[in-house]
Short mmCIF file of N, CA and C in Angstrom, two decimals:
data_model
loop_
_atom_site.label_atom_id
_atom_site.label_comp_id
_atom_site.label_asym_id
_atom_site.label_seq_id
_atom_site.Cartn_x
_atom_site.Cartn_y
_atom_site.Cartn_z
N UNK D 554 0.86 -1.17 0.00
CA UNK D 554 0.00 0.00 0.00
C UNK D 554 0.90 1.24 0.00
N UNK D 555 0.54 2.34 -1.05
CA UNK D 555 1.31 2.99 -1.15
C UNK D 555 0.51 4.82 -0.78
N UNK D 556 1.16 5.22 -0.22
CA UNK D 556 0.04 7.24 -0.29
C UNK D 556 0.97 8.27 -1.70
N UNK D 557 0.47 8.26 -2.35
CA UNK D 557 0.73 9.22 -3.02
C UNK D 557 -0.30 10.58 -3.52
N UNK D 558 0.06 11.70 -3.61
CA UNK D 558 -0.67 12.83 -4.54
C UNK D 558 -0.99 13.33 -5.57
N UNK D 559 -2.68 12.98 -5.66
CA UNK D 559 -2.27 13.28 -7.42
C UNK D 559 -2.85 14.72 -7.78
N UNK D 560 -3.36 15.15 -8.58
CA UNK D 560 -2.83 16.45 -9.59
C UNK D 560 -4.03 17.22 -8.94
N UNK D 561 -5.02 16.87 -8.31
CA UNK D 561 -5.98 17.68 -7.67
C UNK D 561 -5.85 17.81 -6.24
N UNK D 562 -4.49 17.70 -5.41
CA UNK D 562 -4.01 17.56 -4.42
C UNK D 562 -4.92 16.57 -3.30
N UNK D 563 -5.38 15.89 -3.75
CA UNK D 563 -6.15 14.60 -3.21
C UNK D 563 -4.62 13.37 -2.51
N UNK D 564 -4.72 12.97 -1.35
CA UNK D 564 -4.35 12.34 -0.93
C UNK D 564 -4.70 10.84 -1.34
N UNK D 565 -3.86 9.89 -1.55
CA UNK D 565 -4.65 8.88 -2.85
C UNK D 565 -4.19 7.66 -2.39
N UNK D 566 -4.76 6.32 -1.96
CA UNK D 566 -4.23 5.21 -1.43
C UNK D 566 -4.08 4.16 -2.59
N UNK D 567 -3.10 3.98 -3.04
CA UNK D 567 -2.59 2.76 -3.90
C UNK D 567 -2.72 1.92 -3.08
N UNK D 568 -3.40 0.13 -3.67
CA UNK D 568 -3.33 -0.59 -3.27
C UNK D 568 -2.47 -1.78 -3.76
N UNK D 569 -1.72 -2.97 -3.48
CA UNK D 569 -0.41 -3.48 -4.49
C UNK D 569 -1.43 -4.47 -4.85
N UNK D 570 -2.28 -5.08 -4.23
CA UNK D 570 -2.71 -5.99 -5.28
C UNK D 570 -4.37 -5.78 -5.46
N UNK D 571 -4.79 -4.71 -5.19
CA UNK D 571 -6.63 -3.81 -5.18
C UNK D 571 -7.38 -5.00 -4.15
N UNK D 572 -8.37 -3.94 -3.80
CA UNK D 572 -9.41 -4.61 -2.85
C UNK D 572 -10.85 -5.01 -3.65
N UNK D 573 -11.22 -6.63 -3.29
CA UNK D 573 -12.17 -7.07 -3.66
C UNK D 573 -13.68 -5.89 -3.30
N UNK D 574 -14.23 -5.86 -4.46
CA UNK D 574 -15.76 -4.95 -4.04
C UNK D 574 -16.29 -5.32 -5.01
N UNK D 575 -17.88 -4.73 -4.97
CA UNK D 575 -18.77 -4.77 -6.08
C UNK D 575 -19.61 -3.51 -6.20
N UNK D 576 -19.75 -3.72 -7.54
CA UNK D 576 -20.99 -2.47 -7.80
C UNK D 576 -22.42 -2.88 -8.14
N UNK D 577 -22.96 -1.97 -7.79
CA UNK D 577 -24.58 -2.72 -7.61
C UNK D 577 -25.34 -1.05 -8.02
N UNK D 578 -26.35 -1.34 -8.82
CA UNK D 578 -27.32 -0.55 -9.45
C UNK D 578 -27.95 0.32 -8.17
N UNK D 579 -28.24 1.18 -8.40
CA UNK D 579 -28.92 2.07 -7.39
C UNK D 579 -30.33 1.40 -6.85
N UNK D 580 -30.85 1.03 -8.16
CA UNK D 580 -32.25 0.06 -8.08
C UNK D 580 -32.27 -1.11 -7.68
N UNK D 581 -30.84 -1.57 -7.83
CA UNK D 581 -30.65 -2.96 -6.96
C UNK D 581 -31.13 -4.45 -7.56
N UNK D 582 -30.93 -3.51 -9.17
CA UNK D 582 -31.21 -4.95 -10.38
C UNK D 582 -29.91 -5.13 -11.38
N UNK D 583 -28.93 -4.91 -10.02
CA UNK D 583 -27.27 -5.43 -11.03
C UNK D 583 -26.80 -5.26 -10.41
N UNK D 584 -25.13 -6.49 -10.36
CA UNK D 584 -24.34 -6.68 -9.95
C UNK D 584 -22.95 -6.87 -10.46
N UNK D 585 -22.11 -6.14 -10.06
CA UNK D 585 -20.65 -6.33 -11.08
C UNK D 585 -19.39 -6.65 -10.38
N UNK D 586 -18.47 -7.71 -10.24
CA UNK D 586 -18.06 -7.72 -8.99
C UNK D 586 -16.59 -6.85 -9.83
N UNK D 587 -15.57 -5.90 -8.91
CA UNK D 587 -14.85 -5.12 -9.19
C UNK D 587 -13.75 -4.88 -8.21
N UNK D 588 -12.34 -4.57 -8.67
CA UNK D 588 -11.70 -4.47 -7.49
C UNK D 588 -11.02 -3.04 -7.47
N UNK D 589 -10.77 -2.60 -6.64
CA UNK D 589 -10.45 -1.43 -5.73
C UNK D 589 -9.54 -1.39 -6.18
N UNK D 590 -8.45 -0.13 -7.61
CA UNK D 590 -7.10 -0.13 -7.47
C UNK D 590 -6.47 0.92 -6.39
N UNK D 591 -7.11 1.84 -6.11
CA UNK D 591 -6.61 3.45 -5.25
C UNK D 591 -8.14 3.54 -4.77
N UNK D 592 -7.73 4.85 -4.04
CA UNK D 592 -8.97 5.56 -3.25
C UNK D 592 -8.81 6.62 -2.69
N UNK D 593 -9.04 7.47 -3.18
CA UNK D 593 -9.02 9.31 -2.29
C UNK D 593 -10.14 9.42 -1.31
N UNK D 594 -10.46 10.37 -0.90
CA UNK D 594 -11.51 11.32 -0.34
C UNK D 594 -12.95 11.36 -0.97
N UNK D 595 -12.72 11.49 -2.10
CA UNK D 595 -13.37 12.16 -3.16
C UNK D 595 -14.08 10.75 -4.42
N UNK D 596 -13.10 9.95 -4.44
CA UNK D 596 -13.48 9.08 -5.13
C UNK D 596 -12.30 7.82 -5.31
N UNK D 597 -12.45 7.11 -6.27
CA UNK D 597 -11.63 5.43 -6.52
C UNK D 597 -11.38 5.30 -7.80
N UNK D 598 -10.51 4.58 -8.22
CA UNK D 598 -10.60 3.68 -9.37
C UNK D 598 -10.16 2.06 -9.58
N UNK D 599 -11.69 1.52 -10.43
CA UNK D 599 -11.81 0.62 -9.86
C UNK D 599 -11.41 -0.55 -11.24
N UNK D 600 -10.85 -1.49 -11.31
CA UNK D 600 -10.89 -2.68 -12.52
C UNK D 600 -12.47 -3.44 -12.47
N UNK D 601 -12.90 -3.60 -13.24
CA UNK D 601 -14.31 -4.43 -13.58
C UNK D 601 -14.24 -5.65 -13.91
N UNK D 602 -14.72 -6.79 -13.61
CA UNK D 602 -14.42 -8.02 -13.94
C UNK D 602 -15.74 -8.12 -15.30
N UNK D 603 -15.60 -8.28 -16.27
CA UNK D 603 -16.36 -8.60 -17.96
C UNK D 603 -16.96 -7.18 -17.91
N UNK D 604 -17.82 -6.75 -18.64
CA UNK D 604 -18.32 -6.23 -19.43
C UNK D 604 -19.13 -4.80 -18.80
N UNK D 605 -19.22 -3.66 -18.87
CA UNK D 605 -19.77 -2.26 -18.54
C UNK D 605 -21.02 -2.22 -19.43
N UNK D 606 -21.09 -2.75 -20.76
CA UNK D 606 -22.28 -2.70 -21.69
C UNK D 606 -23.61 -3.02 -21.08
N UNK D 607 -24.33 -1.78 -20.80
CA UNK D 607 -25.77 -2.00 -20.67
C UNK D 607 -25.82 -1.89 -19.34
N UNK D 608 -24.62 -1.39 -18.15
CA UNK D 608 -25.12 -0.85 -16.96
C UNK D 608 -25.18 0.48 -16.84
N UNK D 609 -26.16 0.53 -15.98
CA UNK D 609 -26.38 2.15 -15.50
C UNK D 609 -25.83 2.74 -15.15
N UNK D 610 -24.50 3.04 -15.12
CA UNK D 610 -22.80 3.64 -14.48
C UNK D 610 -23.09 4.97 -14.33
N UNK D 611 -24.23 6.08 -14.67
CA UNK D 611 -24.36 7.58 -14.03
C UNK D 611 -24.21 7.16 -12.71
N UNK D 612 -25.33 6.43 -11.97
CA UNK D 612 -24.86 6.55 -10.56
C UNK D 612 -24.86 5.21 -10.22
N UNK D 613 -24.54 4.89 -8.35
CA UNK D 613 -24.47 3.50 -8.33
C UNK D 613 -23.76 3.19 -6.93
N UNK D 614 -23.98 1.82 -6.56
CA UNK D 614 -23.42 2.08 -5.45
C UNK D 614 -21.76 0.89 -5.60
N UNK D 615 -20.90 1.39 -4.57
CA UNK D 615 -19.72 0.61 -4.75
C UNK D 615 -19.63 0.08 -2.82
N UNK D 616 -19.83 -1.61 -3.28
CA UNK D 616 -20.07 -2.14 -1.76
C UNK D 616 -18.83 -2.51 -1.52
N UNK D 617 -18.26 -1.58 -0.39
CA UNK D 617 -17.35 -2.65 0.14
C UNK D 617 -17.36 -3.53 0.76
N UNK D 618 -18.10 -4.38 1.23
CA UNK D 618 -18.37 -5.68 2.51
C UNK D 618 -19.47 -6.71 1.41
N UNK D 619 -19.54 -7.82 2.00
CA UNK D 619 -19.94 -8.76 1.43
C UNK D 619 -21.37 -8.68 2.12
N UNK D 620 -21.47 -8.26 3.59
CA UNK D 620 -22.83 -7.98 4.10
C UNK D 620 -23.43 -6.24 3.71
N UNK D 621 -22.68 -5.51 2.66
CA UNK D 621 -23.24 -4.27 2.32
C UNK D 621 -23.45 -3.42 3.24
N UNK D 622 -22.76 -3.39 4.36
CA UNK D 622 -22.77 -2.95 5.76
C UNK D 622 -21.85 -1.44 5.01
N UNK D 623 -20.68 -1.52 4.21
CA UNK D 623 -19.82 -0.35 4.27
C UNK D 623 -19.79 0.00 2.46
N UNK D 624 -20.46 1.11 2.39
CA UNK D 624 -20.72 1.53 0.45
C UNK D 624 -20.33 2.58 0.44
N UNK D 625 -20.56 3.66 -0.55
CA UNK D 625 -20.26 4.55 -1.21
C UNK D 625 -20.88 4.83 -2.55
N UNK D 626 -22.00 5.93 -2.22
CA UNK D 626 -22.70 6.24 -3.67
C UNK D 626 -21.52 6.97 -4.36
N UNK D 627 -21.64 6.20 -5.95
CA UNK D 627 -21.11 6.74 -6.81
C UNK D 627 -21.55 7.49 -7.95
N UNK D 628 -20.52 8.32 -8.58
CA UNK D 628 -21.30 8.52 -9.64
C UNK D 628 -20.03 7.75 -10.79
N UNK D 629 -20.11 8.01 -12.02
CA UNK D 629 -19.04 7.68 -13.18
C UNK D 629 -18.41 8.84 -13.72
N UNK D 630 -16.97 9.14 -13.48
CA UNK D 630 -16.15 10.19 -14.06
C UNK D 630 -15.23 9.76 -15.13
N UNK D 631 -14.39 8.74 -15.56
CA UNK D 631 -14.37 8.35 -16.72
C UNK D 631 -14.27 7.01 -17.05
N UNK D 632 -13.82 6.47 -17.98
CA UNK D 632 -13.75 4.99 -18.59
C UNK D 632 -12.67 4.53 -19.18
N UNK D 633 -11.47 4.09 -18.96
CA UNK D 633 -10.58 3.68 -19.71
C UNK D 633 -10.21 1.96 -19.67
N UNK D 634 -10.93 1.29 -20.83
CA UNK D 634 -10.88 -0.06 -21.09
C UNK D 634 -11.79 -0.44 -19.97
N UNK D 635 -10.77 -1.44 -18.86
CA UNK D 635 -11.78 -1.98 -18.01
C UNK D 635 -11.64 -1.63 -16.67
N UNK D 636 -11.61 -0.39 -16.81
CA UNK D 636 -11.08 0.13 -15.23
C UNK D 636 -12.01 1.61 -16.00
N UNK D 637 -12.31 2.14 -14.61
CA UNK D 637 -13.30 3.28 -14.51
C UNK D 637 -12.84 4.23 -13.28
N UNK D 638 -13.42 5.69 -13.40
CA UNK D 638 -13.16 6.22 -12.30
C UNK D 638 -13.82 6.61 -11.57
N UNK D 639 -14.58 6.80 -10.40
CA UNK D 639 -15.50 7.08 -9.78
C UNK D 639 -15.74 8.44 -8.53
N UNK D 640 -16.79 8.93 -8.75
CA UNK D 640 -16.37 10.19 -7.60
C UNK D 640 -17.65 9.90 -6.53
N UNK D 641 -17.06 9.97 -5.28
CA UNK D 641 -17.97 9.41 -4.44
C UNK D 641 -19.00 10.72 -4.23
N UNK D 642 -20.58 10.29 -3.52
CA UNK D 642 -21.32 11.42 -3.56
C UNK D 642 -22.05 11.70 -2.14
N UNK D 643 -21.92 12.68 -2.26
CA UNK D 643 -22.30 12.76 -0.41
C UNK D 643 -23.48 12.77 -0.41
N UNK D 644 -24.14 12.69 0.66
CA UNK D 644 -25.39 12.95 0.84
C UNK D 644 -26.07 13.87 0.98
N UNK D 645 -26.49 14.16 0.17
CA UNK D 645 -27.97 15.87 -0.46
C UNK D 645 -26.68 16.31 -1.65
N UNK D 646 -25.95 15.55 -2.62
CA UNK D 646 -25.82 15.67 -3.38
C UNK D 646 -26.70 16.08 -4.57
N UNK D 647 -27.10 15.51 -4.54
CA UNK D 647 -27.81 15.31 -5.71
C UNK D 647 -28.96 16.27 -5.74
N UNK D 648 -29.38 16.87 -4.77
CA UNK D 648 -30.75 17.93 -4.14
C UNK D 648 -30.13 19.04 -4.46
N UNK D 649 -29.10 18.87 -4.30
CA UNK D 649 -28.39 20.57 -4.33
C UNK D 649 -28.18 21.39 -6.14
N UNK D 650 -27.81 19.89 -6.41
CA UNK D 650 -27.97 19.89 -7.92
C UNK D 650 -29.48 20.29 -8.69
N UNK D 651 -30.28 19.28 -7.92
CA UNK D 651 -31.71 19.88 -8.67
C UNK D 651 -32.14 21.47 -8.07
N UNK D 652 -31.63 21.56 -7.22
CA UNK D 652 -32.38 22.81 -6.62
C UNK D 652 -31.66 24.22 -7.09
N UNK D 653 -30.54 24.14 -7.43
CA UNK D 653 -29.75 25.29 -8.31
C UNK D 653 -30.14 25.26 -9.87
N UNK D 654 -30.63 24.46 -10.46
CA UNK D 654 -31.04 24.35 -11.91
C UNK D 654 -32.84 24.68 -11.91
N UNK D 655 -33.46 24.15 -10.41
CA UNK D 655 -35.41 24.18 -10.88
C UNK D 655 -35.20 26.19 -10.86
N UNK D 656 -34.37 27.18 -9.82
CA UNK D 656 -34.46 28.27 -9.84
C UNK D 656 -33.51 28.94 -10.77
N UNK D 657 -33.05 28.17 -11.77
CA UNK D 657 -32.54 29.00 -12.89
C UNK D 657 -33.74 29.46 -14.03
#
């Protein structure tokens, strides 16, 4: 395990061989199992085991525990092959977003 900094001064945890997780649909009608290469504050990037085609990757959740006890809503920030990057989302994310655009 390594700490390094990357270019958005995010404190960033390399892992040497990534941590087992999965991603699971917000709706909770998909499952992808995926492993953990790093992890900031802010977000992860993760390797995907087969195929991204035809999941809902705007948002989503990333479980760390096998009993879903410890997650992290995500959203999708980019895609390269079979690894993705993810920015984690806090909670009233997403409210804050609708509520600055319904009073524009």
């Amino acid at each position: 395990m390594a700490v390094k900094t990357d270019q958005r001064g995010n404190s960033r945890v390399v892992f040497e061989r990534g941590i087992p997780a999965q991603m699971m649909g917000i709706d909770g009608t998909w499952r992808r199992e995926c492993t953990m290469e790093d992890v900031s504050e802010s977000g992860a990037k993760l390797t995907i085991d087969g195929s991204v085609e035809g999941l809902h990757l705007k948002e989503f959740f990333l479980l760390l525990s096998s009993t879903g006890l410890a997650y992290r809503r995500c959203e999708l920030a980019w895609v390269n092959g079979d690894q993705i990057g993810v920015n984690f989302l806090k909670i009233g994310d997403k409210k804050k977003a609708r509520s600055t655009t319904v009073g524009a």
